[in-house]
Amino acid sequence: MDDSLSFESLLRGARKFAWSAMEAHSEEDEEVFLLHAGVSIERLAKAALVRKSAFLLMELKGRDDTLYHLTGVRHTAKLRTVGAGQAIGRLRDMAVLPQRDPDLDELIELRNGVAHLMASVDDAFDGLSVFCRVTNQLLDHLSRDQGFYWGSWSTLVSITLNDLSEKVERDVARRIEQARRRLNLRFEGLPAEAMESYVATRPELEYGLQISKESAPKVFLPQKCPACNNTAMVIAGPPVIVRKGEAGESQPESMICFVCHFTLKGHEMAAAGIPSRLPLVDAAGARLLTDVEEFLWHVDPSGDDLLEEDADPADS
């Protein structure tokens, strides 16, 4: 396999395009920003795939030239690797990225639109925040230093993400209070038994692993509702077994409470204080997955590859 598909090369390329995307945004060149931000995320996503195995870059159709190239059988001048959408999809299946992130999907769609002269940008879409957030998610997964990666753009990235975090936290706090108030008003003036009876009639929650042919596996987990403190249901991504014999973990994607009807999704989860990974245990702390179910999931190795810190990605 040549150097262009190595982890280090993909990471350097992602950083180079990240810097040029930030430069274009500062100059209010929206098309160049969208194009380079999309390329940067695509290369960073491919770096995350290569970190696991170079074979994760392969398309599952067409000629075998890329297979022979990756295995060292013979060199090919025309490599066909997965596109941004499929690379992101594979990271979602691997629980690296959330299964649902409409903002990321829109950023990639806009990038493709610019490339094919079909882009139509909604003024309400904050592409910079999405770009910075997803990039940092991938950098955290790869254990890369965000300050080094962003370089002189680090302060702007921090301001952007702090502003985004404050907006999300304000919105989540407001909705928590609204859900709490609606529930309290519903039972205002009634005896405490009325609330207890209502909670007892809510749908019985079933936790555990659900496998479907149409979508990636999901795990249903118990979680205290931040609005009413009753037990809600978290829908999480595919399980990751960190160590054999121990409860695995899963990345929460959404939450619904059948008592106060409060809901959360995506990065709202963190704003409500829900950790980025939840243990696969029930309300009593017992493991949710059976031995057979755990057998289906591989141990999640933590890589220790390090990229030498270049002074400037433009030099690469």
PDB file of C-alpha atoms in Angstrom:
ATOM      1  CA  MET A   1       0.000   0.000   0.000  1.00  0.00           C
ATOM      2  CA  ASP A   2       1.421   3.392  -0.975  1.00  0.00           C
ATOM      3  CA  ASP A   3       1.855   6.303   1.422  1.00  0.00           C
ATOM      4  CA  SER A   4      -1.202   8.186   0.103  1.00  0.00           C
ATOM      5  CA  LEU A   5      -3.502   5.740   1.918  1.00  0.00           C
ATOM      6  CA  SER A   6      -1.512   5.567   5.141  1.00  0.00           C
ATOM      7  CA  PHE A   7      -2.951   6.844   8.406  1.00  0.00           C
ATOM      8  CA  GLU A   8      -0.314   9.583   8.657  1.00  0.00           C
ATOM      9  CA  SER A   9      -0.857  10.782   5.080  1.00  0.00           C
ATOM     10  CA  LEU A  10      -4.639  10.898   5.425  1.00  0.00           C
ATOM     11  CA  LEU A  11      -4.372  12.743   8.732  1.00  0.00           C
ATOM     12  CA  ARG A  12      -1.962  15.295   7.281  1.00  0.00           C
ATOM     13  CA  GLY A  13      -4.237  15.795   4.282  1.00  0.00           C
ATOM     14  CA  ALA A  14      -7.278  16.248   6.505  1.00  0.00           C
ATOM     15  CA  ARG A  15      -5.426  18.887   8.533  1.00  0.00           C
ATOM     16  CA  LYS A  16      -4.263  20.694   5.396  1.00  0.00           C
ATOM     17  CA  PHE A  17      -7.819  20.966   4.052  1.00  0.00           C
ATOM     18  CA  ALA A  18      -9.131  21.906   7.514  1.00  0.00           C
ATOM     19  CA  TRP A  19      -6.824  24.925   7.544  1.00  0.00           C
ATOM     20  CA  SER A  20      -7.794  25.948   3.997  1.00  0.00           C
ATOM     21  CA  ALA A  21     -11.482  25.550   4.895  1.00  0.00           C
ATOM     22  CA  MET A  22     -11.050  27.854   7.891  1.00  0.00           C
ATOM     23  CA  GLU A  23      -9.200  30.363   5.706  1.00  0.00           C
ATOM     24  CA  ALA A  24     -12.011  30.304   3.136  1.00  0.00           C
ATOM     25  CA  HIS A  25     -14.623  30.805   5.862  1.00  0.00           C
ATOM     26  CA  SER A  26     -12.730  33.830   7.207  1.00  0.00           C
ATOM     27  CA  GLU A  27     -12.792  35.282   3.692  1.00  0.00           C
ATOM     28  CA  GLU A  28     -16.536  34.519   3.384  1.00  0.00           C
ATOM     29  CA  ASP A  29     -15.921  32.179   0.458  1.00  0.00           C
ATOM     30  CA  GLU A  30     -18.750  29.771   1.256  1.00  0.00           C
ATOM     31  CA  GLU A  31     -18.226  27.423  -1.685  1.00  0.00           C
ATOM     32  CA  VAL A  32     -14.534  26.835  -1.021  1.00  0.00           C
ATOM     33  CA  PHE A  33     -15.271  26.435   2.700  1.00  0.00           C
ATOM     34  CA  LEU A  34     -17.910  23.751   2.079  1.00  0.00           C
ATOM     35  CA  LEU A  35     -15.754  21.932  -0.459  1.00  0.00           C
ATOM     36  CA  HIS A  36     -12.605  21.883   1.682  1.00  0.00           C
ATOM     37  CA  ALA A  37     -14.454  21.185   4.942  1.00  0.00           C
ATOM     38  CA  GLY A  38     -16.076  18.157   3.304  1.00  0.00           C
ATOM     39  CA  VAL A  39     -12.769  16.904   1.927  1.00  0.00           C
ATOM     40  CA  SER A  40     -11.154  17.359   5.343  1.00  0.00           C
ATOM     41  CA  ILE A  41     -13.841  15.340   7.113  1.00  0.00           C
ATOM     42  CA  GLU A  42     -13.701  12.649   4.418  1.00  0.00           C
ATOM     43  CA  ARG A  43      -9.931  12.238   4.841  1.00  0.00           C
ATOM     44  CA  LEU A  44     -10.193  12.260   8.619  1.00  0.00           C
ATOM     45  CA  ALA A  45     -12.946   9.627   8.433  1.00  0.00           C
ATOM     46  CA  LYS A  46     -10.756   7.505   6.152  1.00  0.00           C
ATOM     47  CA  ALA A  47      -7.850   7.927   8.568  1.00  0.00           C
ATOM     48  CA  ALA A  48     -10.080   6.498  11.307  1.00  0.00           C
ATOM     49  CA  LEU A  49     -10.944   3.540   9.059  1.00  0.00           C
ATOM     50  CA  VAL A  50      -7.314   2.898   8.095  1.00  0.00           C
ATOM     51  CA  ARG A  51      -6.406   2.970  11.788  1.00  0.00           C
ATOM     52  CA  LYS A  52      -8.531  -0.179  12.131  1.00  0.00           C
ATOM     53  CA  SER A  53      -7.755  -1.746   8.756  1.00  0.00           C
ATOM     54  CA  ALA A  54      -6.926  -0.466   5.281  1.00  0.00           C
ATOM     55  CA  PHE A  55      -9.514  -2.896   3.910  1.00  0.00           C
ATOM     56  CA  LEU A  56     -12.249  -0.665   5.370  1.00  0.00           C
ATOM     57  CA  LEU A  57     -11.495   1.770   2.532  1.00  0.00           C
ATOM     58  CA  MET A  58     -12.598  -0.722  -0.108  1.00  0.00           C
ATOM     59  CA  GLU A  59     -15.724  -0.378  -2.188  1.00  0.00           C
ATOM     60  CA  LEU A  60     -17.666  -3.607  -2.294  1.00  0.00           C
ATOM     61  CA  LYS A  61     -18.281  -3.505  -6.025  1.00  0.00           C
ATOM     62  CA  GLY A  62     -16.410  -3.235  -9.302  1.00  0.00           C
ATOM     63  CA  ARG A  63     -12.916  -4.502 -10.151  1.00  0.00           C
ATOM     64  CA  ASP A  64     -10.453  -6.007  -7.654  1.00  0.00           C
ATOM     65  CA  ASP A  65      -7.621  -3.567  -8.455  1.00  0.00           C
ATOM     66  CA  THR A  66      -7.936  -1.769  -5.107  1.00  0.00           C
ATOM     67  CA  LEU A  67      -7.914  -5.094  -3.242  1.00  0.00           C
ATOM     68  CA  TYR A  68      -4.681  -6.120  -4.976  1.00  0.00           C
ATOM     69  CA  HIS A  69      -3.177  -2.704  -4.282  1.00  0.00           C
ATOM     70  CA  LEU A  70      -4.016  -2.781  -0.568  1.00  0.00           C
ATOM     71  CA  THR A  71      -2.675  -6.313  -0.179  1.00  0.00           C
ATOM     72  CA  GLY A  72       0.528  -5.533  -2.077  1.00  0.00           C
ATOM     73  CA  VAL A  73      -0.201  -7.975  -4.906  1.00  0.00           C
ATOM     74  CA  ARG A  74       0.258  -5.313  -7.559  1.00  0.00           C
ATOM     75  CA  HIS A  75       0.239  -1.548  -7.878  1.00  0.00           C
ATOM     76  CA  THR A  76      -2.631   0.262  -9.572  1.00  0.00           C
ATOM     77  CA  ALA A  77      -2.695   3.871 -10.709  1.00  0.00           C
ATOM     78  CA  LYS A  78      -6.457   4.208 -10.261  1.00  0.00           C
ATOM     79  CA  LEU A  79      -7.528   3.495  -6.712  1.00  0.00           C
ATOM     80  CA  ARG A  80     -11.246   3.430  -5.961  1.00  0.00           C
ATOM     81  CA  THR A  81     -11.944   3.892  -2.275  1.00  0.00           C
ATOM     82  CA  VAL A  82     -15.230   4.576  -0.513  1.00  0.00           C
ATOM     83  CA  GLY A  83     -16.670   8.075  -0.689  1.00  0.00           C
ATOM     84  CA  ALA A  84     -17.352  10.371   2.244  1.00  0.00           C
ATOM     85  CA  GLY A  85     -20.874   9.082   2.837  1.00  0.00           C
ATOM     86  CA  GLN A  86     -19.844   5.436   2.968  1.00  0.00           C
ATOM     87  CA  ALA A  87     -16.777   6.186   5.109  1.00  0.00           C
ATOM     88  CA  ILE A  88     -18.990   8.025   7.608  1.00  0.00           C
ATOM     89  CA  GLY A  89     -21.538   5.202   7.432  1.00  0.00           C
ATOM     90  CA  ARG A  90     -18.897   2.634   8.351  1.00  0.00           C
ATOM     91  CA  LEU A  91     -17.747   4.763  11.291  1.00  0.00           C
ATOM     92  CA  ARG A  92     -21.367   4.926  12.423  1.00  0.00           C
ATOM     93  CA  ASP A  93     -21.620   1.133  12.253  1.00  0.00           C
ATOM     94  CA  MET A  94     -18.429   0.993  14.348  1.00  0.00           C
ATOM     95  CA  ALA A  95     -19.983   3.335  16.969  1.00  0.00           C
ATOM     96  CA  VAL A  96     -17.344   5.988  16.291  1.00  0.00           C
ATOM     97  CA  LEU A  97     -19.927   8.524  15.098  1.00  0.00           C
ATOM     98  CA  PRO A  98     -23.607   8.766  16.075  1.00  0.00           C
ATOM     99  CA  GLN A  99     -25.997   6.854  13.839  1.00  0.00           C
ATOM    100  CA  ARG A 100     -28.036  10.016  13.270  1.00  0.00           C
ATOM    101  CA  ASP A 101     -26.449  13.403  12.612  1.00  0.00           C
ATOM    102  CA  PRO A 102     -28.538  15.337  10.053  1.00  0.00           C
ATOM    103  CA  ASP A 103     -26.191  18.333  10.234  1.00  0.00           C
ATOM    104  CA  LEU A 104     -23.183  16.224   9.225  1.00  0.00           C
ATOM    105  CA  ASP A 105     -25.228  14.649   6.418  1.00  0.00           C
ATOM    106  CA  GLU A 106     -26.168  18.111   5.184  1.00  0.00           C
ATOM    107  CA  LEU A 107     -22.547  19.309   5.264  1.00  0.00           C
ATOM    108  CA  ILE A 108     -21.447  16.364   3.105  1.00  0.00           C
ATOM    109  CA  GLU A 109     -24.421  16.871   0.792  1.00  0.00           C
ATOM    110  CA  LEU A 110     -23.531  20.548   0.388  1.00  0.00           C
ATOM    111  CA  ARG A 111     -19.898  19.628  -0.302  1.00  0.00           C
ATOM    112  CA  ASN A 112     -21.046  17.241  -3.036  1.00  0.00           C
ATOM    113  CA  GLY A 113     -23.384  19.920  -4.359  1.00  0.00           C
ATOM    114  CA  VAL A 114     -20.522  22.409  -4.669  1.00  0.00           C
ATOM    115  CA  ALA A 115     -18.436  19.812  -6.487  1.00  0.00           C
ATOM    116  CA  HIS A 116     -21.259  19.201  -8.970  1.00  0.00           C
ATOM    117  CA  LEU A 117     -22.409  22.840  -9.239  1.00  0.00           C
ATOM    118  CA  MET A 118     -25.695  22.107  -7.459  1.00  0.00           C
ATOM    119  CA  ALA A 119     -25.158  23.608  -3.995  1.00  0.00           C
ATOM    120  CA  SER A 120     -27.963  25.575  -2.359  1.00  0.00           C
ATOM    121  CA  VAL A 121     -26.980  26.752   1.124  1.00  0.00           C
ATOM    122  CA  ASP A 122     -29.632  27.499   3.736  1.00  0.00           C
ATOM    123  CA  ASP A 123     -28.654  30.667   5.622  1.00  0.00           C
ATOM    124  CA  ALA A 124     -29.755  28.993   8.866  1.00  0.00           C
ATOM    125  CA  PHE A 125     -27.225  26.170   8.443  1.00  0.00           C
ATOM    126  CA  ASP A 126     -24.137  26.705  10.590  1.00  0.00           C
ATOM    127  CA  GLY A 127     -21.584  24.750   8.584  1.00  0.00           C
ATOM    128  CA  LEU A 128     -18.627  26.000  10.616  1.00  0.00           C
ATOM    129  CA  SER A 129     -20.028  24.648  13.880  1.00  0.00           C
ATOM    130  CA  VAL A 130     -20.798  21.282  12.292  1.00  0.00           C
ATOM    131  CA  PHE A 131     -17.331  21.075  10.734  1.00  0.00           C
ATOM    132  CA  CYS A 132     -15.544  21.906  13.996  1.00  0.00           C
ATOM    133  CA  ARG A 133     -17.744  19.593  16.093  1.00  0.00           C
ATOM    134  CA  VAL A 134     -17.400  16.526  13.864  1.00  0.00           C
ATOM    135  CA  THR A 135     -13.670  17.096  13.357  1.00  0.00           C
ATOM    136  CA  ASN A 136     -13.120  17.187  17.121  1.00  0.00           C
ATOM    137  CA  GLN A 137     -15.237  14.059  17.570  1.00  0.00           C
ATOM    138  CA  LEU A 138     -12.962  12.207  15.167  1.00  0.00           C
ATOM    139  CA  LEU A 139      -9.815  13.684  16.718  1.00  0.00           C
ATOM    140  CA  ASP A 140     -10.977  12.498  20.152  1.00  0.00           C
ATOM    141  CA  HIS A 141     -11.570   9.017  18.756  1.00  0.00           C
ATOM    142  CA  LEU A 142      -8.071   9.015  17.252  1.00  0.00           C
ATOM    143  CA  SER A 143      -6.553  10.484  20.454  1.00  0.00           C
ATOM    144  CA  ARG A 144      -5.075  13.402  18.503  1.00  0.00           C
ATOM    145  CA  ASP A 145      -4.276  16.753  20.060  1.00  0.00           C
ATOM    146  CA  GLN A 146      -6.901  19.271  18.931  1.00  0.00           C
ATOM    147  CA  GLY A 147      -4.668  22.262  19.607  1.00  0.00           C
ATOM    148  CA  PHE A 148      -1.949  20.934  17.313  1.00  0.00           C
ATOM    149  CA  TYR A 149      -4.421  19.902  14.620  1.00  0.00           C
ATOM    150  CA  TRP A 150      -6.119  23.303  14.413  1.00  0.00           C
ATOM    151  CA  GLY A 151      -2.941  25.309  15.011  1.00  0.00           C
ATOM    152  CA  SER A 152      -3.558  29.062  14.802  1.00  0.00           C
ATOM    153  CA  TRP A 153      -7.277  28.396  14.220  1.00  0.00           C
ATOM    154  CA  SER A 154      -7.683  26.798  17.673  1.00  0.00           C
ATOM    155  CA  THR A 155      -9.100  29.918  19.354  1.00  0.00           C
ATOM    156  CA  LEU A 156     -11.733  30.424  16.657  1.00  0.00           C
ATOM    157  CA  VAL A 157     -12.694  26.749  16.854  1.00  0.00           C
ATOM    158  CA  SER A 158     -13.037  26.985  20.648  1.00  0.00           C
ATOM    159  CA  ILE A 159     -15.206  30.109  20.382  1.00  0.00           C
ATOM    160  CA  THR A 160     -17.373  28.458  17.726  1.00  0.00           C
ATOM    161  CA  LEU A 161     -17.897  25.289  19.755  1.00  0.00           C
ATOM    162  CA  ASN A 162     -18.434  27.171  23.021  1.00  0.00           C
ATOM    163  CA  ASP A 163     -21.109  29.255  21.329  1.00  0.00           C
ATOM    164  CA  LEU A 164     -22.713  26.121  19.906  1.00  0.00           C
ATOM    165  CA  SER A 165     -22.561  24.403  23.307  1.00  0.00           C
ATOM    166  CA  GLU A 166     -24.168  27.375  25.036  1.00  0.00           C
ATOM    167  CA  LYS A 167     -27.001  27.442  22.484  1.00  0.00           C
ATOM    168  CA  VAL A 168     -27.655  23.720  22.881  1.00  0.00           C
ATOM    169  CA  GLU A 169     -27.462  23.894  26.686  1.00  0.00           C
ATOM    170  CA  ARG A 170     -29.913  26.808  26.775  1.00  0.00           C
ATOM    171  CA  ASP A 171     -32.335  24.988  24.499  1.00  0.00           C
ATOM    172  CA  VAL A 172     -32.098  21.729  26.476  1.00  0.00           C
ATOM    173  CA  ALA A 173     -32.503  23.541  29.828  1.00  0.00           C
ATOM    174  CA  ARG A 174     -35.557  25.355  28.489  1.00  0.00           C
ATOM    175  CA  ARG A 175     -37.153  22.136  27.222  1.00  0.00           C
ATOM    176  CA  ILE A 176     -36.419  20.322  30.503  1.00  0.00           C
ATOM    177  CA  GLU A 177     -38.256  23.032  32.415  1.00  0.00           C
ATOM    178  CA  GLN A 178     -41.152  22.994  29.936  1.00  0.00           C
ATOM    179  CA  ALA A 179     -41.560  19.191  30.222  1.00  0.00           C
ATOM    180  CA  ARG A 180     -41.350  19.371  34.023  1.00  0.00           C
ATOM    181  CA  ARG A 181     -43.922  22.164  34.147  1.00  0.00           C
ATOM    182  CA  ARG A 182     -46.370  20.360  31.824  1.00  0.00           C
ATOM    183  CA  LEU A 183     -46.223  17.231  34.005  1.00  0.00           C
ATOM    184  CA  ASN A 184     -46.670  19.185  37.243  1.00  0.00           C
ATOM    185  CA  LEU A 185     -49.606  21.170  35.857  1.00  0.00           C
ATOM    186  CA  ARG A 186     -51.290  17.959  34.757  1.00  0.00           C
ATOM    187  CA  PHE A 187     -51.360  16.690  38.342  1.00  0.00           C
ATOM    188  CA  GLU A 188     -51.693  20.018  40.156  1.00  0.00           C
ATOM    189  CA  GLY A 189     -54.142  19.739  43.027  1.00  0.00           C
ATOM    190  CA  LEU A 190     -54.348  15.941  42.822  1.00  0.00           C
ATOM    191  CA  PRO A 191     -53.065  13.546  45.492  1.00  0.00           C
ATOM    192  CA  ALA A 192     -49.607  12.052  45.106  1.00  0.00           C
ATOM    193  CA  GLU A 193     -51.205   8.682  44.328  1.00  0.00           C
ATOM    194  CA  ALA A 194     -52.470  10.086  41.025  1.00  0.00           C
ATOM    195  CA  MET A 195     -48.924  10.659  39.762  1.00  0.00           C
ATOM    196  CA  GLU A 196     -47.800   7.251  41.021  1.00  0.00           C
ATOM    197  CA  SER A 197     -50.726   5.555  39.283  1.00  0.00           C
ATOM    198  CA  TYR A 198     -49.946   7.387  36.028  1.00  0.00           C
ATOM    199  CA  VAL A 199     -46.278   6.355  36.137  1.00  0.00           C
ATOM    200  CA  ALA A 200     -47.316   2.735  36.774  1.00  0.00           C
ATOM    201  CA  THR A 201     -49.447   2.697  33.611  1.00  0.00           C
ATOM    202  CA  ARG A 202     -46.630   3.853  31.319  1.00  0.00           C
ATOM    203  CA  PRO A 203     -45.360   1.333  28.737  1.00  0.00           C
ATOM    204  CA  GLU A 204     -43.088  -1.296  30.251  1.00  0.00           C
ATOM    205  CA  LEU A 205     -39.580  -0.628  28.984  1.00  0.00           C
ATOM    206  CA  GLU A 206     -37.601  -3.523  27.540  1.00  0.00           C
ATOM    207  CA  TYR A 207     -33.834  -3.130  27.487  1.00  0.00           C
ATOM    208  CA  GLY A 208     -31.205  -4.998  25.543  1.00  0.00           C
ATOM    209  CA  LEU A 209     -29.842  -5.543  22.048  1.00  0.00           C
ATOM    210  CA  GLN A 210     -32.004  -5.274  18.933  1.00  0.00           C
ATOM    211  CA  ILE A 211     -30.670  -6.490  15.590  1.00  0.00           C
ATOM    212  CA  SER A 212     -32.449  -5.553  12.373  1.00  0.00           C
ATOM    213  CA  LYS A 213     -31.717  -6.349   8.719  1.00  0.00           C
ATOM    214  CA  GLU A 214     -32.642  -2.788   7.753  1.00  0.00           C
ATOM    215  CA  SER A 215     -30.328  -0.885  10.099  1.00  0.00           C
ATOM    216  CA  ALA A 216     -27.324  -1.133  12.390  1.00  0.00           C
ATOM    217  CA  PRO A 217     -27.782  -2.866  15.759  1.00  0.00           C
ATOM    218  CA  LYS A 218     -29.289  -0.783  18.573  1.00  0.00           C
ATOM    219  CA  VAL A 219     -29.105  -1.102  22.328  1.00  0.00           C
ATOM    220  CA  PHE A 220     -31.944   0.083  24.574  1.00  0.00           C
ATOM    221  CA  LEU A 221     -30.701   1.285  27.958  1.00  0.00           C
ATOM    222  CA  PRO A 222     -32.319   2.708  31.122  1.00  0.00           C
ATOM    223  CA  GLN A 223     -31.524   6.313  32.052  1.00  0.00           C
ATOM    224  CA  LYS A 224     -32.942   8.718  34.622  1.00  0.00           C
ATOM    225  CA  CYS A 225     -34.945  11.424  32.874  1.00  0.00           C
ATOM    226  CA  PRO A 226     -33.357  14.840  33.520  1.00  0.00           C
ATOM    227  CA  ALA A 227     -36.827  16.448  33.535  1.00  0.00           C
ATOM    228  CA  CYS A 228     -38.960  14.221  35.803  1.00  0.00           C
ATOM    229  CA  ASN A 229     -36.377  11.808  37.321  1.00  0.00           C
ATOM    230  CA  ASN A 230     -38.348   8.751  36.215  1.00  0.00           C
ATOM    231  CA  THR A 231     -36.685   5.990  34.215  1.00  0.00           C
ATOM    232  CA  ALA A 232     -36.467   6.852  30.537  1.00  0.00           C
ATOM    233  CA  MET A 233     -35.148   4.876  27.584  1.00  0.00           C
ATOM    234  CA  VAL A 234     -31.904   5.650  25.767  1.00  0.00           C
ATOM    235  CA  ILE A 235     -31.440   4.335  22.257  1.00  0.00           C
ATOM    236  CA  ALA A 236     -27.732   3.714  21.696  1.00  0.00           C
ATOM    237  CA  GLY A 237     -25.582   2.547  18.805  1.00  0.00           C
ATOM    238  CA  PRO A 238     -23.875  -0.813  18.286  1.00  0.00           C
ATOM    239  CA  PRO A 239     -22.203  -2.207  21.415  1.00  0.00           C
ATOM    240  CA  VAL A 240     -18.465  -2.158  21.911  1.00  0.00           C
ATOM    241  CA  ILE A 241     -16.996  -4.796  24.201  1.00  0.00           C
ATOM    242  CA  VAL A 242     -13.954  -3.155  25.753  1.00  0.00           C
ATOM    243  CA  ARG A 243     -12.759  -6.135  27.805  1.00  0.00           C
ATOM    244  CA  LYS A 244     -13.962  -9.709  27.826  1.00  0.00           C
ATOM    245  CA  GLY A 245     -15.942 -10.548  30.910  1.00  0.00           C
ATOM    246  CA  GLU A 246     -16.960  -6.943  31.562  1.00  0.00           C
ATOM    247  CA  ALA A 247     -20.063  -5.052  30.500  1.00  0.00           C
ATOM    248  CA  GLY A 248     -19.556  -3.348  27.170  1.00  0.00           C
ATOM    249  CA  GLU A 249     -20.415   0.227  26.266  1.00  0.00           C
ATOM    250  CA  SER A 250     -22.480   1.990  23.641  1.00  0.00           C
ATOM    251  CA  GLN A 251     -22.783   5.535  22.327  1.00  0.00           C
ATOM    252  CA  PRO A 252     -26.171   7.121  23.181  1.00  0.00           C
ATOM    253  CA  GLU A 253     -28.034   8.596  20.240  1.00  0.00           C
ATOM    254  CA  SER A 254     -31.428   9.606  21.575  1.00  0.00           C
ATOM    255  CA  MET A 255     -33.624   9.430  24.674  1.00  0.00           C
ATOM    256  CA  ILE A 256     -37.358   9.364  25.288  1.00  0.00           C
ATOM    257  CA  CYS A 257     -39.274   9.546  28.545  1.00  0.00           C
ATOM    258  CA  PHE A 258     -42.758   8.014  28.455  1.00  0.00           C
ATOM    259  CA  VAL A 259     -43.769   9.856  31.633  1.00  0.00           C
ATOM    260  CA  CYS A 260     -43.115  13.530  30.827  1.00  0.00           C
ATOM    261  CA  HIS A 261     -42.481  12.988  27.077  1.00  0.00           C
ATOM    262  CA  PHE A 262     -39.124  14.762  27.203  1.00  0.00           C
ATOM    263  CA  THR A 263     -36.812  13.776  24.351  1.00  0.00           C
ATOM    264  CA  LEU A 264     -33.157  14.251  23.458  1.00  0.00           C
ATOM    265  CA  LYS A 265     -31.144  13.514  20.346  1.00  0.00           C
ATOM    266  CA  GLY A 266     -27.578  13.774  19.074  1.00  0.00           C
ATOM    267  CA  HIS A 267     -25.322  16.268  20.811  1.00  0.00           C
ATOM    268  CA  GLU A 268     -28.222  17.347  23.074  1.00  0.00           C
ATOM    269  CA  MET A 269     -27.392  14.269  25.146  1.00  0.00           C
ATOM    270  CA  ALA A 270     -24.160  15.770  26.454  1.00  0.00           C
ATOM    271  CA  ALA A 271     -25.926  19.062  27.260  1.00  0.00           C
ATOM    272  CA  ALA A 272     -28.314  17.089  29.500  1.00  0.00           C
ATOM    273  CA  GLY A 273     -25.402  15.461  31.335  1.00  0.00           C
ATOM    274  CA  ILE A 274     -25.605  12.048  29.659  1.00  0.00           C
ATOM    275  CA  PRO A 275     -22.108  10.554  29.124  1.00  0.00           C
ATOM    276  CA  SER A 276     -20.792   9.967  25.601  1.00  0.00           C
ATOM    277  CA  ARG A 277     -20.657   6.223  26.345  1.00  0.00           C
ATOM    278  CA  LEU A 278     -22.994   4.267  28.584  1.00  0.00           C
ATOM    279  CA  PRO A 279     -22.345   0.862  30.167  1.00  0.00           C
ATOM    280  CA  LEU A 280     -24.526  -1.950  28.865  1.00  0.00           C
ATOM    281  CA  VAL A 281     -26.266  -2.621  32.177  1.00  0.00           C
ATOM    282  CA  ASP A 282     -29.866  -2.507  33.345  1.00  0.00           C
ATOM    283  CA  ALA A 283     -31.293  -0.302  36.116  1.00  0.00           C
ATOM    284  CA  ALA A 284     -29.991  -2.751  38.751  1.00  0.00           C
ATOM    285  CA  GLY A 285     -26.457  -2.745  37.279  1.00  0.00           C
ATOM    286  CA  ALA A 286     -26.659  -6.231  35.770  1.00  0.00           C
ATOM    287  CA  ARG A 287     -25.114  -6.868  32.340  1.00  0.00           C
ATOM    288  CA  LEU A 288     -27.641  -6.552  29.505  1.00  0.00           C
ATOM    289  CA  LEU A 289     -25.976  -8.661  26.822  1.00  0.00           C
ATOM    290  CA  THR A 290     -25.905 -12.438  26.920  1.00  0.00           C
ATOM    291  CA  ASP A 291     -22.672 -14.354  26.428  1.00  0.00           C
ATOM    292  CA  VAL A 292     -23.749 -15.149  22.857  1.00  0.00           C
ATOM    293  CA  GLU A 293     -24.507 -11.497  22.112  1.00  0.00           C
ATOM    294  CA  GLU A 294     -21.159 -10.425  23.527  1.00  0.00           C
ATOM    295  CA  PHE A 295     -19.423 -13.030  21.386  1.00  0.00           C
ATOM    296  CA  LEU A 296     -20.661 -11.153  18.297  1.00  0.00           C
ATOM    297  CA  TRP A 297     -18.706  -8.000  19.227  1.00  0.00           C
ATOM    298  CA  HIS A 298     -14.959  -7.682  19.058  1.00  0.00           C
ATOM    299  CA  VAL A 299     -12.706  -6.127  21.657  1.00  0.00           C
ATOM    300  CA  ASP A 300     -12.145  -2.405  20.958  1.00  0.00           C
ATOM    301  CA  PRO A 301      -8.344  -1.965  20.804  1.00  0.00           C
ATOM    302  CA  SER A 302      -6.911   1.416  21.670  1.00  0.00           C
ATOM    303  CA  GLY A 303      -4.258   2.322  19.113  1.00  0.00           C
ATOM    304  CA  ASP A 304      -1.146   4.220  20.057  1.00  0.00           C
ATOM    305  CA  ASP A 305      -0.059   5.446  16.606  1.00  0.00           C
ATOM    306  CA  LEU A 306       1.367   8.936  16.777  1.00  0.00           C
ATOM    307  CA  LEU A 307       1.648  11.459  13.991  1.00  0.00           C
ATOM    308  CA  GLU A 308       4.728  13.622  14.078  1.00  0.00           C
ATOM    309  CA  GLU A 309       3.703  17.203  14.700  1.00  0.00           C
ATOM    310  CA  ASP A 310       4.356  19.202  11.557  1.00  0.00           C
ATOM    311  CA  ALA A 311       4.837  22.924  11.837  1.00  0.00           C
ATOM    312  CA  ASP A 312       2.384  23.720   9.060  1.00  0.00           C
ATOM    313  CA  PRO A 313       0.074  21.412   7.074  1.00  0.00           C
ATOM    314  CA  ALA A 314       0.789  23.439   3.944  1.00  0.00           C
ATOM    315  CA  ASP A 315       4.341  22.030   4.008  1.00  0.00           C
ATOM    316  CA  SER A 316       3.057  18.497   3.514  1.00  0.00           C
TER     317      SER A 316
END
